[in-house]
Amino acid sequence: MSFAAVTGRAVRWGVMGTGTIAHDFVKVLQALPNCEVAAVGSRSDEGAARFGDAHNISGRHGSYESLARDDSLDIVYVATPSMRHVDDSLLCLEAGRHVLCEKAMAPSLQEAKKVVDKAVAEDRFFLHGVWSRFFPAMAEIRKTLRSGIIGDVYAAHASFGQNDGAGQASATLETGIYCAQFLQWAFDGDAPESVEGVSYSLADSGLDQHVGALLRFPGDRIGTFECSLRHPTPRGATICGSKGVLQVPFPFWCPTQFSVQTMTGLGSQDWSEPQTYTFDLPAVEGPFNFVNSEGLLYEAQAVNDCLAQGKAQCDQFDHRENLAVMGVLSEIRGRWGGS
Ligand SMILES: NC(=O)C1=CN([C@@H]2O[C@H](COP(=O)(O)OP(=O)(O)OC[C@H]3O[C@@H](n4cnc5c(N)ncnc54)[C@H](OP(=O)(O)O)[C@@H]3O)[C@@H](O)[C@H]2O)C=CC1
Ligand SMILES: O=C1OC[C@@H](O)[C@H](O)[C@H]1O
């Protein structure tokens, strides 16, 4: 049942921050039934007015505090830069709002726990906005793995490098997070037993710009990833089983396609033609700043559904899985004292 069917009104969203992803997310919210972008919050009146005019949003707040305190809102989408996410999420939760916070929600496991604990204590919904989890292709990947077509899954790899942002943000937190959550998905939600190896390069600012990580999962399974803000990589992911391989091409973190190839015989010399599965993106009018941003709609719809059902977390990325991913990132960043 939709939120409107339960409450008789639309979900009222507030948007905190007026940058590139806020633009894309507002477009999908405005394409959904039974929800309304009721207010925007900026650090300045001018910022709120500019974004409000551009997106036809009537509620405007010239400070984040004022947005958080707006009791007419059900939920706030925190779309500020990553280093603000803990404080901005806490501000909203303390004011009684539900929260969807953009990635990365925190720089460490300890800080992530503070936010999740606060959400639980305040009985508020909280989601770390790892939007990958809501794509139909991800659900189909899970189904395909469980069908056994590629046999027992022993390895997974993900790579996300782009040549933008080095020195200004942490590669582990900006792009590595998508890799770490993908490995968890490939291994059916399991957390790694250990981070066995980390190789890294730091920018002059002290922030990690390129990281390679080797993770050991229970049952002798191995996950690897590479993330970078210094150079591009293929930005695909691979899952390997005893009978074959599942590949997710660029952009694996917001996928609309994957393929499966099986192998048998002496020296694996018999293989099937790859079977490709494709998924349409929802029809949402752009333009968008980021690839496949139309797919933010899946995440937004899931949040609306959770609010309608009175759920405090999303099954696709619940607090347990979120904190496990944050634990991996935290441990990796701990290797150079990143905080
Ligand atoms: N899910 C996804 O696909 C994507 C997620 N992201 C994530 O979203 C978050 C925001 O990214 P993005 O929209 O690209 O960032 P932008 O820099 O484009 O926008 C951030 C906004 O936050 C506000 N802000 C508050 N403090 C600062 C500050 N010190 N410096 C700059 N802006 C500030 C500004 O709004 P105002 O001035 O109105 O207060 C600004 O417009 C990041 O955490 C990023 O990782 C980013 C891209 C894609
Ligand atoms: O979250 C993101 O951050 C980096 C972008 O390049 C990417 O497309 C986006 O999804």
PDB file of N, CA and C and ligand atoms in Angstrom, residues 17-22 41-44 47 50 64 79-85 102-104 129 131 174 178 290 296, ligand 1:
ATOM      1  N   GLY A  17      20.870  20.745   0.600  1.00  0.00           N
ATOM      2  CA  GLY A  17      21.973  20.907  -0.358  1.00  0.00           C
ATOM      3  C   GLY A  17      21.398  21.074  -1.752  1.00  0.00           C
ATOM      4  N   THR A  18      22.081  21.875  -2.567  1.00  0.00           N
ATOM      5  CA  THR A  18      21.514  22.231  -3.873  1.00  0.00           C
ATOM      6  C   THR A  18      22.497  21.952  -5.022  1.00  0.00           C
ATOM      7  N   GLY A  19      23.265  20.866  -4.892  1.00  0.00           N
ATOM      8  CA  GLY A  19      24.289  20.569  -5.898  1.00  0.00           C
ATOM      9  C   GLY A  19      23.801  19.613  -6.973  1.00  0.00           C
ATOM     10  N   THR A  20      24.763  18.888  -7.554  1.00  0.00           N
ATOM     11  CA  THR A  20      24.482  18.092  -8.755  1.00  0.00           C
ATOM     12  C   THR A  20      23.572  16.887  -8.479  1.00  0.00           C
ATOM     13  N   ILE A  21      23.811  16.180  -7.375  1.00  0.00           N
ATOM     14  CA  ILE A  21      22.979  15.002  -7.137  1.00  0.00           C
ATOM     15  C   ILE A  21      21.596  15.419  -6.606  1.00  0.00           C
ATOM     16  N   ALA A  22      21.538  16.538  -5.891  1.00  0.00           N
ATOM     17  CA  ALA A  22      20.226  17.036  -5.435  1.00  0.00           C
ATOM     18  C   ALA A  22      19.340  17.306  -6.655  1.00  0.00           C
ATOM     19  N   GLY A  41      16.600  23.115   1.461  1.00  0.00           N
ATOM     20  CA  GLY A  41      17.425  23.842   2.428  1.00  0.00           C
ATOM     21  C   GLY A  41      18.807  24.064   1.843  1.00  0.00           C
ATOM     22  N   SER A  42      19.279  25.298   1.989  1.00  0.00           N
ATOM     23  CA  SER A  42      20.598  25.656   1.479  1.00  0.00           C
ATOM     24  C   SER A  42      21.328  26.410   2.587  1.00  0.00           C
ATOM     25  N   ARG A  43      22.644  26.627   2.392  1.00  0.00           N
ATOM     26  CA  ARG A  43      23.368  27.440   3.381  1.00  0.00           C
ATOM     27  C   ARG A  43      23.014  28.906   3.236  1.00  0.00           C
ATOM     28  N   SER A  44      22.328  29.254   2.174  1.00  0.00           N
ATOM     29  CA  SER A  44      21.971  30.668   1.980  1.00  0.00           C
ATOM     30  C   SER A  44      20.549  30.783   1.440  1.00  0.00           C
ATOM     31  N   GLY A  47      20.698  30.510  -2.326  1.00  0.00           N
ATOM     32  CA  GLY A  47      20.813  29.130  -2.822  1.00  0.00           C
ATOM     33  C   GLY A  47      19.454  28.448  -2.808  1.00  0.00           C
ATOM     34  N   ARG A  50      17.278  29.955  -5.597  1.00  0.00           N
ATOM     35  CA  ARG A  50      17.719  29.527  -6.941  1.00  0.00           C
ATOM     36  C   ARG A  50      17.229  28.097  -7.230  1.00  0.00           C
ATOM     37  N   TYR A  64      20.357  24.899   7.025  1.00  0.00           N
ATOM     38  CA  TYR A  64      20.016  23.482   7.178  1.00  0.00           C
ATOM     39  C   TYR A  64      19.232  23.256   8.468  1.00  0.00           C
ATOM     40  N   ALA A  79      21.958  15.781   0.844  1.00  0.00           N
ATOM     41  CA  ALA A  79      22.746  15.769  -0.404  1.00  0.00           C
ATOM     42  C   ALA A  79      23.875  16.793  -0.329  1.00  0.00           C
ATOM     43  N   THR A  80      24.415  16.924   0.854  1.00  0.00           N
ATOM     44  CA  THR A  80      25.550  17.828   1.068  1.00  0.00           C
ATOM     45  C   THR A  80      26.845  17.033   0.816  1.00  0.00           C
ATOM     46  N   PRO A  81      28.016  17.679   0.829  1.00  0.00           N
ATOM     47  CA  PRO A  81      29.257  16.910   0.632  1.00  0.00           C
ATOM     48  C   PRO A  81      29.457  15.885   1.755  1.00  0.00           C
ATOM     49  N   SER A  82      30.148  14.808   1.413  1.00  0.00           N
ATOM     50  CA  SER A  82      30.269  13.656   2.318  1.00  0.00           C
ATOM     51  C   SER A  82      30.748  14.033   3.722  1.00  0.00           C
ATOM     52  N   MET A  83      31.693  14.975   3.794  1.00  0.00           N
ATOM     53  CA  MET A  83      32.281  15.250   5.125  1.00  0.00           C
ATOM     54  C   MET A  83      31.256  15.863   6.085  1.00  0.00           C
ATOM     55  N   ARG A  84      30.101  16.288   5.570  1.00  0.00           N
ATOM     56  CA  ARG A  84      29.071  16.872   6.430  1.00  0.00           C
ATOM     57  C   ARG A  84      28.009  15.849   6.847  1.00  0.00           C
ATOM     58  N   HIS A  85      28.038  14.660   6.240  1.00  0.00           N
ATOM     59  CA  HIS A  85      26.872  13.780   6.339  1.00  0.00           C
ATOM     60  C   HIS A  85      26.490  13.368   7.759  1.00  0.00           C
ATOM     61  N   GLU A 102      22.893  10.637   1.363  1.00  0.00           N
ATOM     62  CA  GLU A 102      23.748  10.241   0.243  1.00  0.00           C
ATOM     63  C   GLU A 102      24.989   9.512   0.751  1.00  0.00           C
ATOM     64  N   LYS A 103      25.603   8.743  -0.134  1.00  0.00           N
ATOM     65  CA  LYS A 103      26.867   8.087   0.197  1.00  0.00           C
ATOM     66  C   LYS A 103      27.974   9.136   0.137  1.00  0.00           C
ATOM     67  N   ALA A 104      29.043   8.976   0.876  1.00  0.00           N
ATOM     68  CA  ALA A 104      29.217   8.045   1.961  1.00  0.00           C
ATOM     69  C   ALA A 104      28.657   8.676   3.238  1.00  0.00           C
ATOM     70  N   GLY A 129      22.246   6.046   1.326  1.00  0.00           N
ATOM     71  CA  GLY A 129      21.787   6.033  -0.063  1.00  0.00           C
ATOM     72  C   GLY A 129      22.681   5.314  -1.060  1.00  0.00           C
ATOM     73  N   TRP A 131      22.334   3.536  -3.787  1.00  0.00           N
ATOM     74  CA  TRP A 131      21.201   3.347  -4.702  1.00  0.00           C
ATOM     75  C   TRP A 131      21.317   2.090  -5.547  1.00  0.00           C
ATOM     76  N   GLU A 174      34.218   7.471  -1.796  1.00  0.00           N
ATOM     77  CA  GLU A 174      33.422   7.959  -2.936  1.00  0.00           C
ATOM     78  C   GLU A 174      33.072   6.848  -3.915  1.00  0.00           C
ATOM     79  N   TYR A 178      30.946   1.597  -3.498  1.00  0.00           N
ATOM     80  CA  TYR A 178      30.123   0.834  -4.448  1.00  0.00           C
ATOM     81  C   TYR A 178      30.707  -0.564  -4.660  1.00  0.00           C
ATOM     82  N   PHE A 290      24.429  12.682 -13.794  1.00  0.00           N
ATOM     83  CA  PHE A 290      25.182  11.435 -13.631  1.00  0.00           C
ATOM     84  C   PHE A 290      24.538  10.296 -14.417  1.00  0.00           C
ATOM     85  N   LEU A 296      17.665   6.408  -9.805  1.00  0.00           N
ATOM     86  CA  LEU A 296      17.463   6.846  -8.412  1.00  0.00           C
ATOM     87  C   LEU A 296      16.009   6.650  -8.010  1.00  0.00           C
TER      88      LEU A 296
HETATM   89  N1  LIG B   1      24.228   8.605  -5.699  1.00  0.00           N
HETATM   90  C1  LIG B   1      24.929   9.158  -6.653  1.00  0.00           C
HETATM   91  O1  LIG B   1      24.872   8.763  -7.796  1.00  0.00           O
HETATM   92  C2  LIG B   1      25.795  10.314  -6.361  1.00  0.00           C
HETATM   93  C3  LIG B   1      26.068  10.659  -5.063  1.00  0.00           C
HETATM   94  N2  LIG B   1      26.851  11.720  -4.796  1.00  0.00           N
HETATM   95  C4  LIG B   1      27.111  12.048  -3.389  1.00  0.00           C
HETATM   96  O2  LIG B   1      26.286  13.155  -3.054  1.00  0.00           O
HETATM   97  C5  LIG B   1      26.961  14.067  -2.223  1.00  0.00           C
HETATM   98  C6  LIG B   1      26.924  15.461  -2.824  1.00  0.00           C
HETATM   99  O3  LIG B   1      27.585  15.421  -4.066  1.00  0.00           O
HETATM  100  P1  LIG B   1      27.329  16.526  -5.205  1.00  0.00           P
HETATM  101  O4  LIG B   1      25.897  16.839  -5.334  1.00  0.00           O
HETATM  102  O5  LIG B   1      28.045  16.043  -6.399  1.00  0.00           O
HETATM  103  O6  LIG B   1      28.088  17.783  -4.581  1.00  0.00           O
HETATM  104  P2  LIG B   1      27.980  19.311  -4.977  1.00  0.00           P
HETATM  105  O7  LIG B   1      29.252  19.941  -4.575  1.00  0.00           O
HETATM  106  O8  LIG B   1      27.507  19.435  -6.367  1.00  0.00           O
HETATM  107  O9  LIG B   1      26.791  19.840  -4.045  1.00  0.00           O
HETATM  108  C7  LIG B   1      26.849  19.798  -2.646  1.00  0.00           C
HETATM  109  C8  LIG B   1      25.907  20.826  -2.081  1.00  0.00           C
HETATM  110  O10 LIG B   1      26.054  20.807  -0.666  1.00  0.00           O
HETATM  111  C9  LIG B   1      26.041  22.137  -0.138  1.00  0.00           C
HETATM  112  N3  LIG B   1      27.259  22.349   0.657  1.00  0.00           N
HETATM  113  C10 LIG B   1      27.328  22.401   2.015  1.00  0.00           C
HETATM  114  N4  LIG B   1      28.566  22.586   2.448  1.00  0.00           N
HETATM  115  C11 LIG B   1      29.338  22.684   1.352  1.00  0.00           C
HETATM  116  C12 LIG B   1      30.717  22.889   1.147  1.00  0.00           C
HETATM  117  N5  LIG B   1      31.562  23.033   2.175  1.00  0.00           N
HETATM  118  N6  LIG B   1      31.194  22.914  -0.112  1.00  0.00           N
HETATM  119  C13 LIG B   1      30.362  22.748  -1.144  1.00  0.00           C
HETATM  120  N7  LIG B   1      29.031  22.557  -1.021  1.00  0.00           N
HETATM  121  C14 LIG B   1      28.522  22.522   0.208  1.00  0.00           C
HETATM  122  C15 LIG B   1      25.890  23.082  -1.300  1.00  0.00           C
HETATM  123  O11 LIG B   1      24.529  23.496  -1.319  1.00  0.00           O
HETATM  124  P3  LIG B   1      24.092  24.891  -0.654  1.00  0.00           P
HETATM  125  O12 LIG B   1      25.132  25.893  -1.050  1.00  0.00           O
HETATM  126  O13 LIG B   1      22.788  25.158  -1.254  1.00  0.00           O
HETATM  127  O14 LIG B   1      24.032  24.706   0.821  1.00  0.00           O
HETATM  128  C16 LIG B   1      26.205  22.259  -2.524  1.00  0.00           C
HETATM  129  O15 LIG B   1      25.441  22.617  -3.634  1.00  0.00           O
HETATM  130  C17 LIG B   1      28.373  13.493  -2.033  1.00  0.00           C
HETATM  131  O16 LIG B   1      28.430  12.851  -0.815  1.00  0.00           O
HETATM  132  C18 LIG B   1      28.534  12.496  -3.168  1.00  0.00           C
HETATM  133  O17 LIG B   1      29.349  11.397  -2.829  1.00  0.00           O
HETATM  134  C19 LIG B   1      27.342  12.515  -5.785  1.00  0.00           C
HETATM  135  C20 LIG B   1      27.106  12.216  -7.088  1.00  0.00           C
HETATM  136  C21 LIG B   1      26.331  11.080  -7.484  1.00  0.00           C
END
